[in-house]
Coordinates of C-alpha atoms in Angstrom, one line a residue:
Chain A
X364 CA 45.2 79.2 88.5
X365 CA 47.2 81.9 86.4
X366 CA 49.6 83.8 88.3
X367 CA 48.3 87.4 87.8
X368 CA 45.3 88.4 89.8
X369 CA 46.5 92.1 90.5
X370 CA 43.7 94.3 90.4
X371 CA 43.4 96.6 87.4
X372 CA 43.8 99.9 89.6
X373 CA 44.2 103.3 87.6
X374 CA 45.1 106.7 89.3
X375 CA 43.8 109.7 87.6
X376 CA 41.7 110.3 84.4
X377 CA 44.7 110.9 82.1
X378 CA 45.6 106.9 82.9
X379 CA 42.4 105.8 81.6
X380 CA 42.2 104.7 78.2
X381 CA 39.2 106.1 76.0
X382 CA 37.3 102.8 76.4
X383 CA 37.3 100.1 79.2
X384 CA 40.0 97.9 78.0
X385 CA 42.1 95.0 80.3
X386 CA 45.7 95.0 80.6
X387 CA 46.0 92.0 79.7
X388 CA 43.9 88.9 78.0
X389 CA 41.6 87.2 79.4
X390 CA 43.4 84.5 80.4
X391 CA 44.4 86.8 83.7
X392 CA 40.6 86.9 84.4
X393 CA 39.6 82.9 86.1
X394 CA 35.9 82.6 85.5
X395 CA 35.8 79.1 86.8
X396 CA 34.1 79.9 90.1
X397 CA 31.3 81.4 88.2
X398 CA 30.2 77.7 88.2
X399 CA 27.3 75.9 89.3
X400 CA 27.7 72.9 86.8
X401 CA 31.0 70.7 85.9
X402 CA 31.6 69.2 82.6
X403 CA 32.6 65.7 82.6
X404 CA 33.7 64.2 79.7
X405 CA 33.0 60.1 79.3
X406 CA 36.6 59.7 77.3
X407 CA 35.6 56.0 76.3
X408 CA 32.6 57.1 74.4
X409 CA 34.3 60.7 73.0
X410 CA 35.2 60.4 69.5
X411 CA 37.3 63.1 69.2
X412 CA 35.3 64.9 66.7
X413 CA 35.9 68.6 68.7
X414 CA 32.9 70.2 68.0
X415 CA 32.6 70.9 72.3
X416 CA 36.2 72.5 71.7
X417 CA 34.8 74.4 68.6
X418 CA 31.3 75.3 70.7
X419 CA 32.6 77.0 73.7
X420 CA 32.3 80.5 74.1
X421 CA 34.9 80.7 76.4
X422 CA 37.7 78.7 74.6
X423 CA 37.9 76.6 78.2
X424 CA 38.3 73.7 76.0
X425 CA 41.9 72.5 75.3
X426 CA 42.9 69.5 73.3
X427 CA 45.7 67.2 74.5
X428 CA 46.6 65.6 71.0
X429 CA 42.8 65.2 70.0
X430 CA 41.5 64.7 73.3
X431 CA 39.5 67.2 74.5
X432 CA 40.5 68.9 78.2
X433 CA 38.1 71.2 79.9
X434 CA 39.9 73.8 81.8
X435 CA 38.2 74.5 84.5
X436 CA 39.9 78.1 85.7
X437 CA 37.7 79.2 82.9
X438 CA 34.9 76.7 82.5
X439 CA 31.8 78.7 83.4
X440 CA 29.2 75.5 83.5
X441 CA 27.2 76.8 80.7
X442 CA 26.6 73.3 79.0
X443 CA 26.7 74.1 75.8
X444 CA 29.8 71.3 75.2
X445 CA 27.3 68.7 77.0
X446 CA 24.4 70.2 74.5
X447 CA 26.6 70.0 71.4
X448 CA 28.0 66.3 72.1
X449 CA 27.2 64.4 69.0
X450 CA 27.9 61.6 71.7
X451 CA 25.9 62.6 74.3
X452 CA 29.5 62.0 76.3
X453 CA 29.7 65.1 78.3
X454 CA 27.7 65.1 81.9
X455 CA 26.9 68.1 83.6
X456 CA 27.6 67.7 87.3
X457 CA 26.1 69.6 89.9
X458 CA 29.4 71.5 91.8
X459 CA 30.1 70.9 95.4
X460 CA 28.8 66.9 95.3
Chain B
X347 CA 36.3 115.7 37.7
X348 CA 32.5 116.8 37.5
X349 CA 29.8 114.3 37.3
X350 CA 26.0 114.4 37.7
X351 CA 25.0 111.7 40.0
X352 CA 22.2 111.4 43.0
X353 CA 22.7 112.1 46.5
X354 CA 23.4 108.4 47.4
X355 CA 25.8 108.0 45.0
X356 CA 27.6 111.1 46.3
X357 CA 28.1 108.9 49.4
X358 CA 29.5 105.6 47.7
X359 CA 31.8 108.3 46.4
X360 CA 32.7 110.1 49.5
X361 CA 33.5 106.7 51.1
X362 CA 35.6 105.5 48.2
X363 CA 37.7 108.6 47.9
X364 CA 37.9 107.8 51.8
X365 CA 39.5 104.5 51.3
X366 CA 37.5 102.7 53.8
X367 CA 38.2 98.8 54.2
X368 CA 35.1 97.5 55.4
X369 CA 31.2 97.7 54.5
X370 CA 28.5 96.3 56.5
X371 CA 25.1 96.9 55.0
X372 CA 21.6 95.8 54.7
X373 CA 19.5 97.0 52.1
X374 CA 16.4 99.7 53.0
X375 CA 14.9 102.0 51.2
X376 CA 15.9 105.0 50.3
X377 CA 19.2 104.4 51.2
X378 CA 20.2 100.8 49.3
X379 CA 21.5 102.6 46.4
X380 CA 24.8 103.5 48.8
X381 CA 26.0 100.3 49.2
X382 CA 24.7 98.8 46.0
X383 CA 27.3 100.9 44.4
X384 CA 29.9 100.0 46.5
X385 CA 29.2 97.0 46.1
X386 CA 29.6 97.2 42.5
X387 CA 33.0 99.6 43.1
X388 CA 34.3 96.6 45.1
X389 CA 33.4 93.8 43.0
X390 CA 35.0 96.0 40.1
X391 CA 38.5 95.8 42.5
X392 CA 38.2 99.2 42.1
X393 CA 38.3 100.3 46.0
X394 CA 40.2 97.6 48.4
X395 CA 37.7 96.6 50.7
X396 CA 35.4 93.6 52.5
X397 CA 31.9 94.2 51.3
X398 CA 30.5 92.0 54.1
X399 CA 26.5 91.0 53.3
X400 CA 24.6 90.7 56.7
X401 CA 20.8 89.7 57.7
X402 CA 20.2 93.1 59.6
X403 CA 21.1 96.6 60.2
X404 CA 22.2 95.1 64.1
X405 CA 24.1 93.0 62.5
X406 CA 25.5 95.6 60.0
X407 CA 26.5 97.8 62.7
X408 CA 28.4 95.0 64.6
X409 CA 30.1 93.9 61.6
X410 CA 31.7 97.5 61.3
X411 CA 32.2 97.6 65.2
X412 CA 34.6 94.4 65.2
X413 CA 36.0 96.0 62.0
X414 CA 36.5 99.3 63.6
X415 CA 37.8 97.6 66.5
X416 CA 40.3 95.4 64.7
X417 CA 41.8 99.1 63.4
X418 CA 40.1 99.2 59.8
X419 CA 37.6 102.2 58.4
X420 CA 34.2 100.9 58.4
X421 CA 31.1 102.2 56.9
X422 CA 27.8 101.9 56.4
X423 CA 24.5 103.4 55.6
X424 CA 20.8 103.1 57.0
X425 CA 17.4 104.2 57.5
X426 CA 14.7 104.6 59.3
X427 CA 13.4 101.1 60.7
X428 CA 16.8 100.4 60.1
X429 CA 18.6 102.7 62.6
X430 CA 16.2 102.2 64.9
X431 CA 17.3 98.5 65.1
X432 CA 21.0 99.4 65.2
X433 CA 20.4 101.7 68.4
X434 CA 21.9 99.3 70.6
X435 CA 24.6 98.8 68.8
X436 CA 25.5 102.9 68.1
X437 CA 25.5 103.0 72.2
X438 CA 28.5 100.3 71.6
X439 CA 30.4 101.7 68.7
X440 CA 30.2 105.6 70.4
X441 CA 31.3 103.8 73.6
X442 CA 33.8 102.2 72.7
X443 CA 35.3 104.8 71.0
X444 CA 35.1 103.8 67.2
X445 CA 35.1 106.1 64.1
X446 CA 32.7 104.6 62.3
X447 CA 30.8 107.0 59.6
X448 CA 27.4 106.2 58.6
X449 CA 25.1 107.5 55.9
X450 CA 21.7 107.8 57.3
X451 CA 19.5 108.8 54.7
X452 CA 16.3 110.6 56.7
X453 CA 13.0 108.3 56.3
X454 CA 9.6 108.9 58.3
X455 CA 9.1 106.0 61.2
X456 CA 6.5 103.8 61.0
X457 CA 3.6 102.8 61.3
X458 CA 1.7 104.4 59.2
X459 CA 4.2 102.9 57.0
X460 CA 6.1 105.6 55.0
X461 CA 9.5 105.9 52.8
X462 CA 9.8 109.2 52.5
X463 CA 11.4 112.0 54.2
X464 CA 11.7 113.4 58.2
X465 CA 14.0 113.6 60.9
X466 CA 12.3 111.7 63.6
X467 CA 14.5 108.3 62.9
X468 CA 18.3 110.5 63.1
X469 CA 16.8 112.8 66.0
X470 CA 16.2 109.3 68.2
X471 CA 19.5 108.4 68.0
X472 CA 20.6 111.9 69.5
X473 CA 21.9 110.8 72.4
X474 CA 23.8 107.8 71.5
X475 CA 27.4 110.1 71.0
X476 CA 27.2 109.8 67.5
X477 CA 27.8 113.1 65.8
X478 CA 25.2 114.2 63.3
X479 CA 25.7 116.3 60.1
X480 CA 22.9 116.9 58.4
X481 CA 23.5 117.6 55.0
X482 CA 22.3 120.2 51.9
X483 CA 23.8 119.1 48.6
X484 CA 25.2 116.0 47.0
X485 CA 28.9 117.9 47.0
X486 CA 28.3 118.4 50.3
X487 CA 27.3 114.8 51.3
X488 CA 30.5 113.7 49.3
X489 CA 32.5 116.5 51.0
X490 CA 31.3 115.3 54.6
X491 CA 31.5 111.5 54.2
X492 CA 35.8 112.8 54.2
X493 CA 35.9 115.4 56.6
X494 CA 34.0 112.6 59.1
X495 CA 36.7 110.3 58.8
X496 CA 39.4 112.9 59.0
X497 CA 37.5 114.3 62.3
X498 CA 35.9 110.9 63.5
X499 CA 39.7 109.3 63.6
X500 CA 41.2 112.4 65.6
X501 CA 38.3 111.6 68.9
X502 CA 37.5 108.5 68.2
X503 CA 34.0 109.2 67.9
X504 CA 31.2 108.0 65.1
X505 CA 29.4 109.9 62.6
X506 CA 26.6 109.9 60.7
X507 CA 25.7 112.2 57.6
X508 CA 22.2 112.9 57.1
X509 CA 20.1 113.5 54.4
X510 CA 16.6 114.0 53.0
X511 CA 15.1 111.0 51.3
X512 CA 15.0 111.6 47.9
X513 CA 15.0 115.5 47.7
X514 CA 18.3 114.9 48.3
X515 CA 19.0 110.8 48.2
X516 CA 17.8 110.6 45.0
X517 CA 18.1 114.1 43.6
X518 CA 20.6 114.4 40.3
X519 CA 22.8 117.6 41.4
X520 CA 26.3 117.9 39.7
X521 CA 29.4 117.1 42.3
X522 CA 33.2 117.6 41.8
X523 CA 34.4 114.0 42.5
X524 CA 37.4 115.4 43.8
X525 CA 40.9 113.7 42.9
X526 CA 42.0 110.4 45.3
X527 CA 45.9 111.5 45.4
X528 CA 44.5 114.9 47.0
X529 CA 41.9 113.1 49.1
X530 CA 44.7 110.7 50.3
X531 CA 46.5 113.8 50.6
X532 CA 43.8 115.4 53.3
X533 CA 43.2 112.3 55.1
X534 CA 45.8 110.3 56.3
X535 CA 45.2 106.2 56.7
X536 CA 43.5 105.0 59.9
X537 CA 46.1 104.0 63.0
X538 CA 44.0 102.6 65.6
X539 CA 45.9 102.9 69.0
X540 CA 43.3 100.5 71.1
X541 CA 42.7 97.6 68.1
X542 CA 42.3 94.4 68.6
X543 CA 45.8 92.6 68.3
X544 CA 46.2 88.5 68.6
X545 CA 49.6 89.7 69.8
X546 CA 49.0 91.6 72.3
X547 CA 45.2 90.7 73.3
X548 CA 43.1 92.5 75.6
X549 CA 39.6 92.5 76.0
X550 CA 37.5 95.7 75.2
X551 CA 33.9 96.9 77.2
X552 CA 34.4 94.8 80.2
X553 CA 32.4 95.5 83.5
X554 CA 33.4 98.6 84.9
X555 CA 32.1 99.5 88.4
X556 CA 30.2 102.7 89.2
X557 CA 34.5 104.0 90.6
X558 CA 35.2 104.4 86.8
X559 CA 32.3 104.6 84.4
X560 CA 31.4 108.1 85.0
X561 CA 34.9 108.8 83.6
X562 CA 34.9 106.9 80.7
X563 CA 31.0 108.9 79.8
X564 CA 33.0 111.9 80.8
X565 CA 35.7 111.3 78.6
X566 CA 33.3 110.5 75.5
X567 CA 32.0 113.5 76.3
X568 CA 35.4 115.5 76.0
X569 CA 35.7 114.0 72.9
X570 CA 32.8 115.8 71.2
X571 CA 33.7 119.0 72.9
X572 CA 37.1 118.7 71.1
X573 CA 35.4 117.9 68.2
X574 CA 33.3 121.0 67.6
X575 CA 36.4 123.3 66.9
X576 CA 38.1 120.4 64.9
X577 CA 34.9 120.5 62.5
X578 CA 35.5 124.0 62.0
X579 CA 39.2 123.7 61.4
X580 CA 39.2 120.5 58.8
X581 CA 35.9 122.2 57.2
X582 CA 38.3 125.3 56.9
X583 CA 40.9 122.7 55.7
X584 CA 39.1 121.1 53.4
X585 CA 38.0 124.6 51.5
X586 CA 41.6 125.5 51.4
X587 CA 42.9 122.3 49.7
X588 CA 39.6 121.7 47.4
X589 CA 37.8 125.1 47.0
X590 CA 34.7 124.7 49.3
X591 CA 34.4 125.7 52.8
X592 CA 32.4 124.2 55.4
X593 CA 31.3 125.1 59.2
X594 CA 29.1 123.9 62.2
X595 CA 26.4 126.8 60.3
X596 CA 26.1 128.0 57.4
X597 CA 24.2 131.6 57.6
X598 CA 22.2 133.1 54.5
X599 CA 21.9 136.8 55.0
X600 CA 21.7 136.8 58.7
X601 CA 23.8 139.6 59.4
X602 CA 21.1 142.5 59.3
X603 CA 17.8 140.0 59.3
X604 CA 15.2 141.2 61.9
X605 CA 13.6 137.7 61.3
X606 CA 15.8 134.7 61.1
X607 CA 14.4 130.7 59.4
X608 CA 16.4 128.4 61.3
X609 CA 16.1 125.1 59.0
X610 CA 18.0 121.8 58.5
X611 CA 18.8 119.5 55.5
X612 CA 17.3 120.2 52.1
X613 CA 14.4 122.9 53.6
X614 CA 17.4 125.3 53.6
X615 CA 17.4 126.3 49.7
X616 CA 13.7 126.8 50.2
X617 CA 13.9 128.6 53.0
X618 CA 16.5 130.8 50.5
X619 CA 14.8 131.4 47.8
X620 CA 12.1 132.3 50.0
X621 CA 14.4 134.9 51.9
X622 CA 15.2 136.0 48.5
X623 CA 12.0 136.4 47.6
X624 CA 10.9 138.5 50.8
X625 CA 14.2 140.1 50.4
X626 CA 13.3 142.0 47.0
X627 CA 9.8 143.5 49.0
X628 CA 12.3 145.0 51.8
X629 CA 11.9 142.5 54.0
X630 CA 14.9 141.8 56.5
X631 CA 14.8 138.3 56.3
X632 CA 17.5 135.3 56.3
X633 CA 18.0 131.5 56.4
X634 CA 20.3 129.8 59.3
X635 CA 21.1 126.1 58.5
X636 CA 22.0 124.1 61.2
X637 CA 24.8 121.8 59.7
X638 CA 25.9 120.2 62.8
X639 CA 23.3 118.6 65.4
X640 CA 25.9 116.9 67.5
X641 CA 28.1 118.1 69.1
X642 CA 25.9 121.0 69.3
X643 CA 27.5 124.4 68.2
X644 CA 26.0 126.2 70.8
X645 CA 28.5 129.8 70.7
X646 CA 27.9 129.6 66.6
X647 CA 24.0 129.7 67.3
X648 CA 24.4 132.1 69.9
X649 CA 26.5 134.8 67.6
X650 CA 24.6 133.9 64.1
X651 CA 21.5 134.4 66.2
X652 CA 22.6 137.6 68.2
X653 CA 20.7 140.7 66.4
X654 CA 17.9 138.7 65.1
X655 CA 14.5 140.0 66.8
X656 CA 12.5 137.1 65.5
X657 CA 13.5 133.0 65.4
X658 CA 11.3 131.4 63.6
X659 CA 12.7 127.1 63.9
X660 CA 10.9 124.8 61.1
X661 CA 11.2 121.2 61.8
X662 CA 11.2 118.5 60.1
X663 CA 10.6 116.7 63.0
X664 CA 8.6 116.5 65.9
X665 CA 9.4 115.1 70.1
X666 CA 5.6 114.3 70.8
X667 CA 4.6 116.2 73.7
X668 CA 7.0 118.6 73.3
X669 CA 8.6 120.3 69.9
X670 CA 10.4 120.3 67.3
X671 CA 13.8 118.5 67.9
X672 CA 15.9 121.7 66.3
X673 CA 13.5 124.5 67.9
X674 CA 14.3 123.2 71.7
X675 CA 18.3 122.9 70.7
X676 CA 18.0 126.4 69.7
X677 CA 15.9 127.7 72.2
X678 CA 18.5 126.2 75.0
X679 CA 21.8 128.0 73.3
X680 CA 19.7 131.0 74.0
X681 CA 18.6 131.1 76.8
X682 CA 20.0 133.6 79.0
X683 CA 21.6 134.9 76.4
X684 CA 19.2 136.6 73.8
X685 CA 15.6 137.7 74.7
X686 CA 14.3 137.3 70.7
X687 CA 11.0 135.3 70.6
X688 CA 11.4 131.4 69.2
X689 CA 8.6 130.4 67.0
X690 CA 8.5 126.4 66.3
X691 CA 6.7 125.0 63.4
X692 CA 6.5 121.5 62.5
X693 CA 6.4 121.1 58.9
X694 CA 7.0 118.3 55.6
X695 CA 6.7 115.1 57.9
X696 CA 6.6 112.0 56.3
X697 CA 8.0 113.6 52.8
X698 CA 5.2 116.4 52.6
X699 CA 6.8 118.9 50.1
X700 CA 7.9 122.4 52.2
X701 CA 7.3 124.7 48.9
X702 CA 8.4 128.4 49.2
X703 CA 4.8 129.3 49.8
X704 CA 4.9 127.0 52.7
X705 CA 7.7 129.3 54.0
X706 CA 6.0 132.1 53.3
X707 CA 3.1 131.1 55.1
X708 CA 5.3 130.4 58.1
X709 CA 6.3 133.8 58.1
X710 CA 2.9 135.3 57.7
X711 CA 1.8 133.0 60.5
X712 CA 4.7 134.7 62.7
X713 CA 3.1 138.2 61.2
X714 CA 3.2 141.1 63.3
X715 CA 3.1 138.6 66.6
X716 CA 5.9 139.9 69.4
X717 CA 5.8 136.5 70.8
X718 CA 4.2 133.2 69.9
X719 CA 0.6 132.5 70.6
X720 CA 1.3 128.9 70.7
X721 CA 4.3 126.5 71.8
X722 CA 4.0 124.9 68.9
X723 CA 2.5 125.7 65.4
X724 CA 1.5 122.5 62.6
X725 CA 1.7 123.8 59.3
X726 CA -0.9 122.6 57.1
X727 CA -2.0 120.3 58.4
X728 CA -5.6 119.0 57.3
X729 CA -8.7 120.6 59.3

């Protein structure tokens, strides 16, 4: 998990930006227990062809070389990777089993 | 440098003389004219900007929110059905603080289907914290599209200038194009505090619990507050640097009128010849145009409207159920404050002509009456 989970805490009106804006990116923001479903990815049937990396609205997908690696701190379970697969590779698995 | 040229061109003007960077725009009548110039200006490498071509007005308006956000001027221009789609979207780019100015070019809603002229479609996007400027002249649509930016980029608040389809949109009026090096001179380029950077990311809009988002409506709220007596000082600015003066009102022989025409838009040189008219029988008569709608110039209103002993609002509008859209602004800056009667009459919806005799007609209506006999008056409308 990324190190920073302070709370975003501000003190008096003059502190507060005009809009709601983090102080930092998202990647201080772990979405991955938002999850009901886990990716899996079959890596003997993945081709490597990174449309699931180019498809997920989180950017939870890393490559390692050209392999694909979900992240899950971020993963949300959405499927979209799994619907996308030109492979059919990537299994959604119910969390927790 | 003078030219004769239509009210929407006096907008592709404006925002080229404003140096914006981005256009988003979908074409709808009456307004496509805007853009299509732009389009041409930009193609013709003439203005530096991304003319981005989109497959809606939603879309439109969140092509110049990620622009605005990313720290470029954006612009577009709409109507109508149009703006009506974009309303979710002018929630987001008043809320998250973007100056993005819009030309909104007043068009009936349908159905019954219509193109032409009223002020239902701006008036529905009153509350979205988007100021309004609704506009008399194509020098004065030109002159607003810059003052907007110059004012827009100081709050961080939108704008839209309005204007009436074609008595205005597509009227030929001649406009001093005024010179870019004393344009650039006036308004400074945009520096966006709170863009979008890839080097130092943050995300914008997030969830904020009911501990803060009070503050953040409170603060866009602030913004228009400091943005009424910022209008007044760049539209005093502006008249300094380029020889015409402009204000939250502009008052036609108000000062000793017993019966004041509160009007809006393009019914305002009507509404003067009119008073000139009645003027030349002894009749103490004057025209008050309401130039800003939001943020509402509610001490201006309150002094313009002072001595007057009759307020007679037309509207080109109409909040079914209720009243005209103008007639219940003014009639809540007065109250408390000035015991005059306000009459309200809904006139020229969807595009019908408000002729002087229309005016006068108004006023006869008014006649002798200390107070109005009705809460509302339709004028001519078929029996």
């Amino acid at each position: 998990m990324p190190k920073s989970r302070k709370k975003i805490q501000f003190n008096n009106l003059g502190e507060l930006p005009p809009m709601a804006m983090s102080l930092r990116s998202m990647a201080a923001n772990p979405t991955g227990s938002w999850r009901n479903l886990r990716p899996e990815i079959r890596y003997e049937d993945c081709i490597q062809c990174m449309i699931c990396w180019k498809y997920c609205p989180d950017a939870a997908i890393e490559l390692d070389g050209e392999k694909p690696v979900i992240n899950l701190d971020f993963c949300k379970g959405c499927g979209i990777c799994a619907e996308e697969c030109p492979k059919k590779c990537i299994a959604m698995l119910k969390e927790g089993k | 440098m003078k030219k004769v040229i239509m009210g929407n061109h006096a907008l592709s003007h404006g925002a080229t003389l404003a140096r914006v960077q981005v256009i988003a725009a979908y074409p709808i009548t009456p307004q496509t004219q805007v853009v299509e110039l732009l389009s041409e200006i930009v193609a013709d490498q003439k203005l530096k900007a991304a003319f981005i071509k989109v497959e809606s007005e939603h879309s439109a308006m969140a092509a110049c929110i990620g622009a605005s956000s990313a720290g470029a001027r954006a612009f577009t221009a709409t109507s109508s059905q149009g703006l009506a789609l974009m309303h979710e979207l002018l929630h987001w780019a008043a809320g998250a603080r973007l100056p993005i100015v819009m030309a909104e070019v007043n068009r009936a809603m349908a159905p019954p289907w219509s193109i032409w002229s009223d002020q239902n479609d701006s008036l529905s996007q009153r509350d979205t914290g988007w100021m309004q400027f609704y506009c008399q002249s194509n020098q004065e649509v030109l002159d607003t599209v810059i003052q907007a930016y110059k004012i827009c980029e100081k709050v961080l608040m939108p704008a839209m200038i309005v204007l009436d389809a074609f008595s205005l949109s597509h009227t030929y009026e001649a406009v001093d194009i005024p010179d870019q090096e004393l344009v650039d001179r006036y308004l400074p380029p945009f520096s966006f505090k709170y863009k979008l950077d890839v080097n130092d990311p943050h995300t914008f809009g997030g969830l904020t619990k009911p501990d803060w988002y009070m503050e953040f409506r409170y603060k866009m709220h602030e913004a228009l507050e400091q943005a009424l007596p910022l209008i007044k000082e760049e539209g005093k600015r502006f008249g300094d640097m380029f020889g015409r003066a402009y204000d939250t009102l502009d008052p036609y022989r108000v000062d000793d009128a017993d019966t004041v025409l509160v009007t809006s838009g393009t019914a305002a040189s009507t509404a003067r010849y009119t008073v000139d008219k009645l003027r030349r029988k002894g009749k103490k008569v004057g025209n008050l145009r309401v130039r800003v709608l939001r943020p509402f110039p509610f001490a201006d209103i309150r002094r313009e409207l002072a001595n007057a002993k009759k307020i007679v609002v037309i509207d080109r509008n109409i909040s079914f159920g209720y009243h005209g859209i103008f007639a219940q602004e003014v009639k809540s800056a007065l109250y408390g404050h000035c015991s005059a009667p306000v009459f309200c009459f809904i006139a020229g919806l969807g595009g019908r002509d408000i002729f002087p005799e229309t005016i006068e007609g108004i006023l006869a209506e008014c006649g002798r009456a200390k107070k109005p006999k009705q809460d509302i008056y339709w004028v001519e409308v078929k029996k």
